[in-house]
PDB file of C-alpha atoms and ligand atoms in Angstrom:
ATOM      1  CA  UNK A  13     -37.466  -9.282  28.632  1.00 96.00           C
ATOM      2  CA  UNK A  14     -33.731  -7.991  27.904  1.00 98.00           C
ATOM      3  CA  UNK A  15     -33.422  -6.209  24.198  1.00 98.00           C
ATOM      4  CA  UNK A  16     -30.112  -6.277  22.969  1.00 98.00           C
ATOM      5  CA  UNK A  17     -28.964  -4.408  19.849  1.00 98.00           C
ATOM      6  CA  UNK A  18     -26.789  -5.596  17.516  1.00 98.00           C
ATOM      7  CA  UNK A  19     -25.531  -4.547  13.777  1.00 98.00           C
ATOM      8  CA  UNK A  20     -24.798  -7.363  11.283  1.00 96.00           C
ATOM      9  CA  UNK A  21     -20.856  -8.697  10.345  1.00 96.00           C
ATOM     10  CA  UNK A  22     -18.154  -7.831  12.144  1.00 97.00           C
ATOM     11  CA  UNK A  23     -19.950  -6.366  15.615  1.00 98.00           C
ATOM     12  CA  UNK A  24     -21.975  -9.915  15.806  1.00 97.00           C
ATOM     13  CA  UNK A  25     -19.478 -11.558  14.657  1.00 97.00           C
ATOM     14  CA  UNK A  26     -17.262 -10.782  17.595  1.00 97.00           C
ATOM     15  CA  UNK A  27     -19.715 -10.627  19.841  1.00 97.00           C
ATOM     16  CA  UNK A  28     -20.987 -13.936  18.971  1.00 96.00           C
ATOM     17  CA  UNK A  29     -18.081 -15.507  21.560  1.00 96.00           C
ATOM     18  CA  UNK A  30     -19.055 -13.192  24.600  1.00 96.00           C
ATOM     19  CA  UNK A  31     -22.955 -13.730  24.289  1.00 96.00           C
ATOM     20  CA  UNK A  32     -22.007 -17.648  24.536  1.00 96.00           C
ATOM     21  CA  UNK A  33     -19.424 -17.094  27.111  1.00 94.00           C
ATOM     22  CA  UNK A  34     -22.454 -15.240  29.025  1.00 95.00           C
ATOM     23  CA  UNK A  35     -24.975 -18.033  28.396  1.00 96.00           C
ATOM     24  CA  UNK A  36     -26.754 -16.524  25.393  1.00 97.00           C
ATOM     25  CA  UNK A  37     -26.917 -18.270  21.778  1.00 95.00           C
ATOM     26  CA  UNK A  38     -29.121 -16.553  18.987  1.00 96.00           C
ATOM     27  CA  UNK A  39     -31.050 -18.944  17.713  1.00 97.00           C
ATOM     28  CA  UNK A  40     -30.820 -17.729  14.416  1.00 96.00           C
ATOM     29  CA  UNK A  41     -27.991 -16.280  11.591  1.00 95.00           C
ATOM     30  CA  UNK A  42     -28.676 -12.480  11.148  1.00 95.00           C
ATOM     31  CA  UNK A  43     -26.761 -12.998   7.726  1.00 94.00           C
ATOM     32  CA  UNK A  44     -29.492 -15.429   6.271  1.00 95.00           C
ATOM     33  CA  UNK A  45     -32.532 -14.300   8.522  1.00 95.00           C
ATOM     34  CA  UNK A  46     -34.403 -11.670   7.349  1.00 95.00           C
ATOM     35  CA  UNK A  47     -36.065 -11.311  10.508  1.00 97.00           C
ATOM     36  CA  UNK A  48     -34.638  -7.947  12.667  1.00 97.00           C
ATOM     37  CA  UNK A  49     -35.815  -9.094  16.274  1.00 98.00           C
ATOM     38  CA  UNK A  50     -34.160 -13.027  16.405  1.00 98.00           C
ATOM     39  CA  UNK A  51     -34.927 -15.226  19.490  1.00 97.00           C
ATOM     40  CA  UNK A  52     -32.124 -16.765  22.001  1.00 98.00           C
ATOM     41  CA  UNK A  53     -31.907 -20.117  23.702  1.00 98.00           C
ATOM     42  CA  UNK A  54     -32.839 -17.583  26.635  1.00 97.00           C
ATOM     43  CA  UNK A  55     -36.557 -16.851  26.628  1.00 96.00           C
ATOM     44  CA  UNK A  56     -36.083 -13.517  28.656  1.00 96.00           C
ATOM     45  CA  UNK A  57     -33.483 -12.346  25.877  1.00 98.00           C
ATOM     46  CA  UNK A  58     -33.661 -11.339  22.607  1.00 98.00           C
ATOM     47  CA  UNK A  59     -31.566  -9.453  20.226  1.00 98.00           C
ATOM     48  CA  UNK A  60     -32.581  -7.130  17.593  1.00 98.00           C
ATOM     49  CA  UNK A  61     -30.094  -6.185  14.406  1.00 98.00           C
ATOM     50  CA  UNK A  62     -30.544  -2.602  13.473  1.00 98.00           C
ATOM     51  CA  UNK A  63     -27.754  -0.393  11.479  1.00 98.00           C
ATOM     52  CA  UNK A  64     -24.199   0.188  13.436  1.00 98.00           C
ATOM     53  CA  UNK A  65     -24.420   3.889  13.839  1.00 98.00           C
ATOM     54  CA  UNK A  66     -28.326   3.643  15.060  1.00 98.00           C
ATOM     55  CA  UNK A  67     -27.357   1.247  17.887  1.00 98.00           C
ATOM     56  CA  UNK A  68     -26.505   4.282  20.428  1.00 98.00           C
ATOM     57  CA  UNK A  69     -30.194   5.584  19.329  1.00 98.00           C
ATOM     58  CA  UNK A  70     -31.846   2.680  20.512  1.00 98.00           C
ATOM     59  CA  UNK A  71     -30.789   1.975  23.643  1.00 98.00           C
ATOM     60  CA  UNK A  72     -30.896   5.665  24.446  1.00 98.00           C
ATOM     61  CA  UNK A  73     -34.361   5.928  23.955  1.00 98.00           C
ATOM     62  CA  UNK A  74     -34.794   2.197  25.799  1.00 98.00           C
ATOM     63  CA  UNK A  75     -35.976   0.448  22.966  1.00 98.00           C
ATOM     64  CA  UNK A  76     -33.045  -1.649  23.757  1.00 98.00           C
ATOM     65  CA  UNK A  77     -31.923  -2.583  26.855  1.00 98.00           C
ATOM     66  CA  UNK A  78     -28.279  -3.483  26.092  1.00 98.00           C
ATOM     67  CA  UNK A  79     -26.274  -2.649  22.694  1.00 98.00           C
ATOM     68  CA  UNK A  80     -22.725  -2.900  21.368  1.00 98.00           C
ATOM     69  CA  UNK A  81     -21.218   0.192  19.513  1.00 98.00           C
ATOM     70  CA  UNK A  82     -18.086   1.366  18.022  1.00 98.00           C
ATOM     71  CA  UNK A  83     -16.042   4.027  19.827  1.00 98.00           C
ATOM     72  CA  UNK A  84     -17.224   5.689  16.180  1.00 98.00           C
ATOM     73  CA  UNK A  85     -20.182   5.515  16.322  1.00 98.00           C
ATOM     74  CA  UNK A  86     -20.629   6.800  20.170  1.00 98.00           C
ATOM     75  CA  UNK A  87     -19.089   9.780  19.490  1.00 98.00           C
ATOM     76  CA  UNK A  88     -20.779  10.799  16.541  1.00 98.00           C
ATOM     77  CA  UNK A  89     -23.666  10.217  18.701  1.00 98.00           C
ATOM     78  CA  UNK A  90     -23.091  12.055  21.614  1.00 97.00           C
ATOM     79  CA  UNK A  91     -23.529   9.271  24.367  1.00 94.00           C
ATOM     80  CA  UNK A  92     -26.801  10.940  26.124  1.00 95.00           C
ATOM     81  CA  UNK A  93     -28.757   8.286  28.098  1.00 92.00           C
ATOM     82  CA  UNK A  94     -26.007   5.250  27.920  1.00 97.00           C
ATOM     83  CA  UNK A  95     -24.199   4.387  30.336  1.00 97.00           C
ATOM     84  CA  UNK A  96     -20.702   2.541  28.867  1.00 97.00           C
ATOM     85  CA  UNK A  97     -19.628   0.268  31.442  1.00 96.00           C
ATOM     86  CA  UNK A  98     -17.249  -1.728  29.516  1.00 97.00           C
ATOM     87  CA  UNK A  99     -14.956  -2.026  26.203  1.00 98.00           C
ATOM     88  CA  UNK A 100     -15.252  -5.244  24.730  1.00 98.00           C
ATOM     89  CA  UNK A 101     -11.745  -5.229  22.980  1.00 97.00           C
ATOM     90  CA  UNK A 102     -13.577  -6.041  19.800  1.00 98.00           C
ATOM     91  CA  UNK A 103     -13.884  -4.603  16.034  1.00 98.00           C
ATOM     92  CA  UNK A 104     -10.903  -3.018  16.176  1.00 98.00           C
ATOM     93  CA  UNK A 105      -9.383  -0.334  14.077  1.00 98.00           C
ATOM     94  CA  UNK A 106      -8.147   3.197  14.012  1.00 98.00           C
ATOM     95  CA  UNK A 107      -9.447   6.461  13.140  1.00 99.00           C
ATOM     96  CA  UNK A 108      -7.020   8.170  10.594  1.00 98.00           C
ATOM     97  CA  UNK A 109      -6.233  11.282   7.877  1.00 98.00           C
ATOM     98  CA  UNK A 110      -5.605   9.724   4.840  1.00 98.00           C
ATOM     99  CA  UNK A 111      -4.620  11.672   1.383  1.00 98.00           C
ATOM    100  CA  UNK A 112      -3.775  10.578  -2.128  1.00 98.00           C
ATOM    101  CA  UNK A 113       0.169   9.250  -2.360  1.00 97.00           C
ATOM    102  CA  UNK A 114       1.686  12.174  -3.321  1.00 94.00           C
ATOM    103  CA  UNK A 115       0.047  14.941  -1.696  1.00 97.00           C
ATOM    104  CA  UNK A 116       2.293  16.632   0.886  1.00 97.00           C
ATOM    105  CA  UNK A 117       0.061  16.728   3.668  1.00 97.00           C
ATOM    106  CA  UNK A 118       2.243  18.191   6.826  1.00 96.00           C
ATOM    107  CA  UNK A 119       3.353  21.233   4.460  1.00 96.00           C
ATOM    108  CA  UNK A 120      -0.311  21.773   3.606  1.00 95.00           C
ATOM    109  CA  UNK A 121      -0.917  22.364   7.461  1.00 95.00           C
ATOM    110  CA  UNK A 122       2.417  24.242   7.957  1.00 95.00           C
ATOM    111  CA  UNK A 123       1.306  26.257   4.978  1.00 94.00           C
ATOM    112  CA  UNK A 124      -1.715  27.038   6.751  1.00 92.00           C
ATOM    113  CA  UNK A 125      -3.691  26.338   3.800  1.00 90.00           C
ATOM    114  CA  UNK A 126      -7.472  24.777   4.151  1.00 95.00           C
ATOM    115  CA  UNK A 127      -8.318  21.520   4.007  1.00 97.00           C
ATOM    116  CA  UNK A 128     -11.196  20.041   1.788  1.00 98.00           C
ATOM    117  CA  UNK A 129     -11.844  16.954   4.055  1.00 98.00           C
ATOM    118  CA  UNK A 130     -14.755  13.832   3.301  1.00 98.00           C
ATOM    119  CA  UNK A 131     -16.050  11.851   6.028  1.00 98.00           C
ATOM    120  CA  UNK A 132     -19.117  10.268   7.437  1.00 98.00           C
ATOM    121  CA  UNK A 133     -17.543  11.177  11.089  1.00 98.00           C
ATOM    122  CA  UNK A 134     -18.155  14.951  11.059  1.00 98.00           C
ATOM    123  CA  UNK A 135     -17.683  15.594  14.848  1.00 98.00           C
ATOM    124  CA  UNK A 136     -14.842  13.353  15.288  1.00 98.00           C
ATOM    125  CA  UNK A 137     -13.266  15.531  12.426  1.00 98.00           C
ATOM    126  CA  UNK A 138     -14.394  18.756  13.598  1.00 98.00           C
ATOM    127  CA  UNK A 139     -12.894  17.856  16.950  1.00 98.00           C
ATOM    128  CA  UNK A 140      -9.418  16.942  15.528  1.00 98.00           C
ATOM    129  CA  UNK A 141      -8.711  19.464  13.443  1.00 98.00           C
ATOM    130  CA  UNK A 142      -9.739  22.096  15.818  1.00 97.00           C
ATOM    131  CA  UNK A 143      -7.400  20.782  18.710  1.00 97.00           C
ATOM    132  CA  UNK A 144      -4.414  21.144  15.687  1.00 96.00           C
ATOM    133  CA  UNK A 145      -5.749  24.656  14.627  1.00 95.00           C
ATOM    134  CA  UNK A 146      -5.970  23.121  11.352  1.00 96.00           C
ATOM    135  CA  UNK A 147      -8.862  25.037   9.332  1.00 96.00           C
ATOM    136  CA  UNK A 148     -11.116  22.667   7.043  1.00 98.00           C
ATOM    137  CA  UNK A 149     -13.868  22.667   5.120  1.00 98.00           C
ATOM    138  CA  UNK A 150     -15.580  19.725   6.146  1.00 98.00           C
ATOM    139  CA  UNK A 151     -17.807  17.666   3.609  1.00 98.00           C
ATOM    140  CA  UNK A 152     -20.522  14.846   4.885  1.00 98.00           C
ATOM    141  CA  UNK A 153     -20.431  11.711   2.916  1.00 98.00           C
ATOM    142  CA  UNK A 154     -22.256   8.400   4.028  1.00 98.00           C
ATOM    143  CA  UNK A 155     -19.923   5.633   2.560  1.00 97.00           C
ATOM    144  CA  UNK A 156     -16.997   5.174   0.244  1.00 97.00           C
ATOM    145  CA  UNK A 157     -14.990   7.780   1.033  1.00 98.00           C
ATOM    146  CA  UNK A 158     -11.530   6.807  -0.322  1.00 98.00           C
ATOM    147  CA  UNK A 159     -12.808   8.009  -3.352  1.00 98.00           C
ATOM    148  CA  UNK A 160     -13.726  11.700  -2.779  1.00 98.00           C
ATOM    149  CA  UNK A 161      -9.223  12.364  -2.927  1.00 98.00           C
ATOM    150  CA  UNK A 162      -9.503  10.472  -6.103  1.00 98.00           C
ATOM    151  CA  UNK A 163     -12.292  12.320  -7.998  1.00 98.00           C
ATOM    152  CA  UNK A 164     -11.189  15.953  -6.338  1.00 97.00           C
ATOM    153  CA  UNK A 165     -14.048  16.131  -3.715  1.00 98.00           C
ATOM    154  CA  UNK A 166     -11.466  16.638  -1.432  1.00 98.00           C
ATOM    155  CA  UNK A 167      -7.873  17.108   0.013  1.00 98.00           C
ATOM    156  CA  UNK A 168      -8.118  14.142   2.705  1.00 98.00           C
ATOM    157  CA  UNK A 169     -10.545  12.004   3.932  1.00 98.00           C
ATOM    158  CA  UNK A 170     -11.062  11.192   7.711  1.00 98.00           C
ATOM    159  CA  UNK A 171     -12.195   7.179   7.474  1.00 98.00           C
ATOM    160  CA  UNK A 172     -11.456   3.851   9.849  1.00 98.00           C
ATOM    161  CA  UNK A 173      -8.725   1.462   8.655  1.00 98.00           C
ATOM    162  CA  UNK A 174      -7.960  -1.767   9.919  1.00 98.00           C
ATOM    163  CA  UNK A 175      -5.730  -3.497   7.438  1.00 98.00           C
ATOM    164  CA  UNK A 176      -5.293  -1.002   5.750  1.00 98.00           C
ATOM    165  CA  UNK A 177      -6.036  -2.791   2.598  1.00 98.00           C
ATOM    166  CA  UNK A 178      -8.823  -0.480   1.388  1.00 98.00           C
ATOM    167  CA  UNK A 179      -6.135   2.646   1.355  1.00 98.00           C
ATOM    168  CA  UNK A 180      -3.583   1.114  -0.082  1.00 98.00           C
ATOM    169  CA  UNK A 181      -6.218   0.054  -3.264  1.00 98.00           C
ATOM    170  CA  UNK A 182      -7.010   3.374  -3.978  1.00 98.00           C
ATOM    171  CA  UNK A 183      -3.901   4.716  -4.019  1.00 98.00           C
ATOM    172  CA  UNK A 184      -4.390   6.734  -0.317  1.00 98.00           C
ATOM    173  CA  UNK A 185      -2.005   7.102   2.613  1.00 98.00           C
ATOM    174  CA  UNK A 186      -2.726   7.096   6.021  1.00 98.00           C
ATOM    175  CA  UNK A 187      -1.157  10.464   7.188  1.00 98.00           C
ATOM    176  CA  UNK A 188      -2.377  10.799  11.215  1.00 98.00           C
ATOM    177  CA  UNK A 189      -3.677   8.532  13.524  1.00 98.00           C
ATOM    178  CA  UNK A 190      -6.595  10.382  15.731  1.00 98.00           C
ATOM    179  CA  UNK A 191      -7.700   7.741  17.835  1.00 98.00           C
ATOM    180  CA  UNK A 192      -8.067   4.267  18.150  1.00 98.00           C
ATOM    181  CA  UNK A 193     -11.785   2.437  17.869  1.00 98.00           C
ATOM    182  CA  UNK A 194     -12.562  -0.471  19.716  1.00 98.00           C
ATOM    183  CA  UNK A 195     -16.457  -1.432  20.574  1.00 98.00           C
ATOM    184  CA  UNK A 196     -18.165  -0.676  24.158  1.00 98.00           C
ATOM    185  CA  UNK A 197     -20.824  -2.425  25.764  1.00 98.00           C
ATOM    186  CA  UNK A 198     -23.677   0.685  26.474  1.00 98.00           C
ATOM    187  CA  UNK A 199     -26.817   0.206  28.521  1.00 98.00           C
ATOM    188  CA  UNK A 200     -29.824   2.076  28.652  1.00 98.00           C
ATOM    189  CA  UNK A 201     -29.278   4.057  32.344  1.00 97.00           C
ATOM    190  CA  UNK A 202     -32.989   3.595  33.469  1.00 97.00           C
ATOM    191  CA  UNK A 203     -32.871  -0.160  31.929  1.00 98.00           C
ATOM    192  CA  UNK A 204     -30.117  -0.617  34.458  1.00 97.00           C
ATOM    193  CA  UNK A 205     -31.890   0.238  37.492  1.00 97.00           C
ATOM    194  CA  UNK A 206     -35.237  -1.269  36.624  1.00 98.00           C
ATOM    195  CA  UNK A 207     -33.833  -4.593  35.479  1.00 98.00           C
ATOM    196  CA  UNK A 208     -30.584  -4.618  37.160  1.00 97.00           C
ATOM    197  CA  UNK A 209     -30.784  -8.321  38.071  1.00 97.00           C
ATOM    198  CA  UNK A 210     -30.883  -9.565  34.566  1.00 96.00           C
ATOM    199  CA  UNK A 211     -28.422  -7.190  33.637  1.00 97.00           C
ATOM    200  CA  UNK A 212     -25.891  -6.780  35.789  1.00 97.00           C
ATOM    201  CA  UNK A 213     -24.682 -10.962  35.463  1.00 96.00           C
ATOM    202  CA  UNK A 214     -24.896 -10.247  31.509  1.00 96.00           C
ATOM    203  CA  UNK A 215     -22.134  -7.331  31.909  1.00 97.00           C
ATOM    204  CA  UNK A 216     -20.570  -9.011  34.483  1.00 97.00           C
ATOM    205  CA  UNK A 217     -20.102 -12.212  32.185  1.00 96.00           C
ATOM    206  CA  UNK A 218     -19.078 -10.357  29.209  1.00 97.00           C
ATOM    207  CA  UNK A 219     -16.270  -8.157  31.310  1.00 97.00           C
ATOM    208  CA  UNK A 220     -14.837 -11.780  32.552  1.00 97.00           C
ATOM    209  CA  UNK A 221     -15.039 -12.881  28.858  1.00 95.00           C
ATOM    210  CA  UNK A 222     -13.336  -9.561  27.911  1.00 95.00           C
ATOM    211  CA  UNK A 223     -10.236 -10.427  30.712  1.00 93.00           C
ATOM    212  CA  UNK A 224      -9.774 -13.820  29.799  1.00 87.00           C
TER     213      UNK A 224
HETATM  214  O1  PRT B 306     -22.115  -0.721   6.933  1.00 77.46           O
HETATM  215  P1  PRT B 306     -23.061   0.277   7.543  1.00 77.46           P
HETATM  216  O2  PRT B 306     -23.155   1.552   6.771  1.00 77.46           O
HETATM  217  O3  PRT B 306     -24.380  -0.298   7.967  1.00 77.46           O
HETATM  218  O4  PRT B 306     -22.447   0.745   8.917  1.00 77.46           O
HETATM  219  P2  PRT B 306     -20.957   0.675   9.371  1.00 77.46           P
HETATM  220  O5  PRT B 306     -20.009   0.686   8.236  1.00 77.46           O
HETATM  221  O6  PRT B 306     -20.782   1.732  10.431  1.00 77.46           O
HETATM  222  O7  PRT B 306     -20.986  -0.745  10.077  1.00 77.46           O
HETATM  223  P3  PRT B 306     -19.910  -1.898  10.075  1.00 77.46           P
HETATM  224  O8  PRT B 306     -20.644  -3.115  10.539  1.00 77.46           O
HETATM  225  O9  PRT B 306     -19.168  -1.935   8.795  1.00 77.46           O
HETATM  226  O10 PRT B 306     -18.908  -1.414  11.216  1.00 77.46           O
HETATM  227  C1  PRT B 306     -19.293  -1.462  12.545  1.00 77.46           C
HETATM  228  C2  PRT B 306     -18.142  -0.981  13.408  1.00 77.46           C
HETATM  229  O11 PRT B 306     -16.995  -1.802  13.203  1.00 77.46           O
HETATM  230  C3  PRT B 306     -17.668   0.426  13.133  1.00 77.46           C
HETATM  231  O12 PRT B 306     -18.482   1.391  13.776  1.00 77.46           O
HETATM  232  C4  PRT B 306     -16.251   0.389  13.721  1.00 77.46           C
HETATM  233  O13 PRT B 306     -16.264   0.703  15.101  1.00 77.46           O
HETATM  234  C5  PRT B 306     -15.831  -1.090  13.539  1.00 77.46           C
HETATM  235  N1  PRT B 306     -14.826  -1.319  12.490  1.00 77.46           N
HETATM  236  C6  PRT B 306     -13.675  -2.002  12.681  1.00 77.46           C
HETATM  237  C7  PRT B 306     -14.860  -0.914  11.210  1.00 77.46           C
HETATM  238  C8  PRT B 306     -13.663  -1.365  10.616  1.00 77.46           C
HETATM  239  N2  PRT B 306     -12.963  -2.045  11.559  1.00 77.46           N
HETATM  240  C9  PRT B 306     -13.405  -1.086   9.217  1.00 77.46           C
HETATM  241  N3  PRT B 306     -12.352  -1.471   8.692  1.00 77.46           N
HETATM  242  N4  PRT B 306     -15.785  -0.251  10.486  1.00 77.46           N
HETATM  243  C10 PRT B 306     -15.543   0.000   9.180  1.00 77.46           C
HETATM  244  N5  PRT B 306     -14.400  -0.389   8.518  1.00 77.46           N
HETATM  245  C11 PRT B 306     -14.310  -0.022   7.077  1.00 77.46           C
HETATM  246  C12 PRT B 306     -13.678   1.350   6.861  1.00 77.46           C
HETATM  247  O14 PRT B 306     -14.646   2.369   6.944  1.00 77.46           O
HETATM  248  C13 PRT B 306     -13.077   1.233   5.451  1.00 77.46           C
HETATM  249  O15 PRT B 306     -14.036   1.496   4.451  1.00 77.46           O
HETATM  250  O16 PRT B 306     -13.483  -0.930   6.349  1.00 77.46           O
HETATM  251  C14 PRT B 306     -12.694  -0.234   5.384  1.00 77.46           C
HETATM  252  C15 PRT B 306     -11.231  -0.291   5.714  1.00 77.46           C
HETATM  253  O17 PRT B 306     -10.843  -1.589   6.062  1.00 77.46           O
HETATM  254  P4  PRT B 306      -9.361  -2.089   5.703  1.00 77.46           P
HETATM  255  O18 PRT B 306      -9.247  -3.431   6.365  1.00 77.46           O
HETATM  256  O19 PRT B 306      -9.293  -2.191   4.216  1.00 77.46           O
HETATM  257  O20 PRT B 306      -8.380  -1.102   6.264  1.00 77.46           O
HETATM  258 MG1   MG B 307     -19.758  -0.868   6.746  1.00 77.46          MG
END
């Protein structure tokens, strides 16, 4: 049996074309299922929906074989155990600072002052404002975090954007791009060896799905 992991909306969404292109059809919609392990049209695979961010955790610990994360999300996880043979091109968006309109953001870092900075990606943040010698006080939230700039939680937020739609309703500015996010195929290393026949033509299908 191959496990795959999968988080609900936009990651199945997308991924919904490569799984077909590699054979595989859930035979149920995660949106209107309430079941969390769904069967496929393949009786050796099956694919279990679990939150985005606890994808990396389990394949790592090979309670899935095969899972699809956001650059994010790996990161903030650390990457032990996975291997991350390809990037799947898909959920894409970028990583960015964003503070209210208004607030004069490269003179705060000239100035040397410290940041007060929300985000739910602590290490990515940590990371990025270390490599700028930028000092910040860095505050964990879980969701929603256009809001802490708006309330006075804090200075700037570090938060995904893709259309950029969500800023631009609250009255927030992208001010610095740190990376950009795309989603990665990870398998669990000793999954690999142990089942590599079943596996191997799945990542094999997906990278020529990827290509074309
Ligand atoms: O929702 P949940 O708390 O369970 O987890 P999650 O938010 O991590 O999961 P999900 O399914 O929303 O996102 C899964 C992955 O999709 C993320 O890990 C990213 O790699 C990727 N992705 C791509 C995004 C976005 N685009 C995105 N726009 N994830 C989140 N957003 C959010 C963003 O945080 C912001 O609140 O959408 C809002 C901004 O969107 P725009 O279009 O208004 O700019
Ligand atoms: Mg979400």
């Amino acid at each position: 049996m191959i496990t795959l992991a999968l988080s609900k909306g936009r990651i199945f969404d997308e991924t919904a074309p490569l799984l077909e292109a590699a054979g595989i059809h859930c035979l149920e919609n995660p949106e209107s299922s309430r079941k969390l392990i769904l069967p496929t049209n393949r009786e050796n695979v099956r694919i279990i929906i679990v939150r985005a961010s606890d994808v990396p955790t389990y394949v790592q610990y090979g309670a899935a074989d095969i899972g699809i994360a956001g650059r994010d999300v790996l990161i903030e996880h650390g990457g032990t155990g996975l291997y991350q043979p390809l990037d799947l091109d898909i959920a894409k968006c970028r990583m960015m600072v964003a503070t209210r309109e208004g607030f004069d953001y490269g003179n705060a870092v000239r100035s040397g002052a410290r940041l007060k900075v929300a985000t739910k990606y602590l290490r990515i943040a940590r990371e990025h404002f270390a490599s700028k010698g930028v000092h910040v006080d860095l505050i964990k939230l879980y969701g929603s975090m256009e809001l802490a700039p708006l309330v006075g939680l804090s200075d700037a937020i570090v938060d995904l954007v893709s259309s950029g739609n969500t800023l631009r309703a609250n009255h927030l500015v992208a001010v610095e791009e740190i990376m950009k996010i795309s989603s990665r195929l990870v398998v669990n290393q000793a999954a690999l060896k142990l089942k590599r026949e079943s596996i191997q033509p799945i990542i094999d299908a997906f990278a020529k799905a990827v290509c074309a």
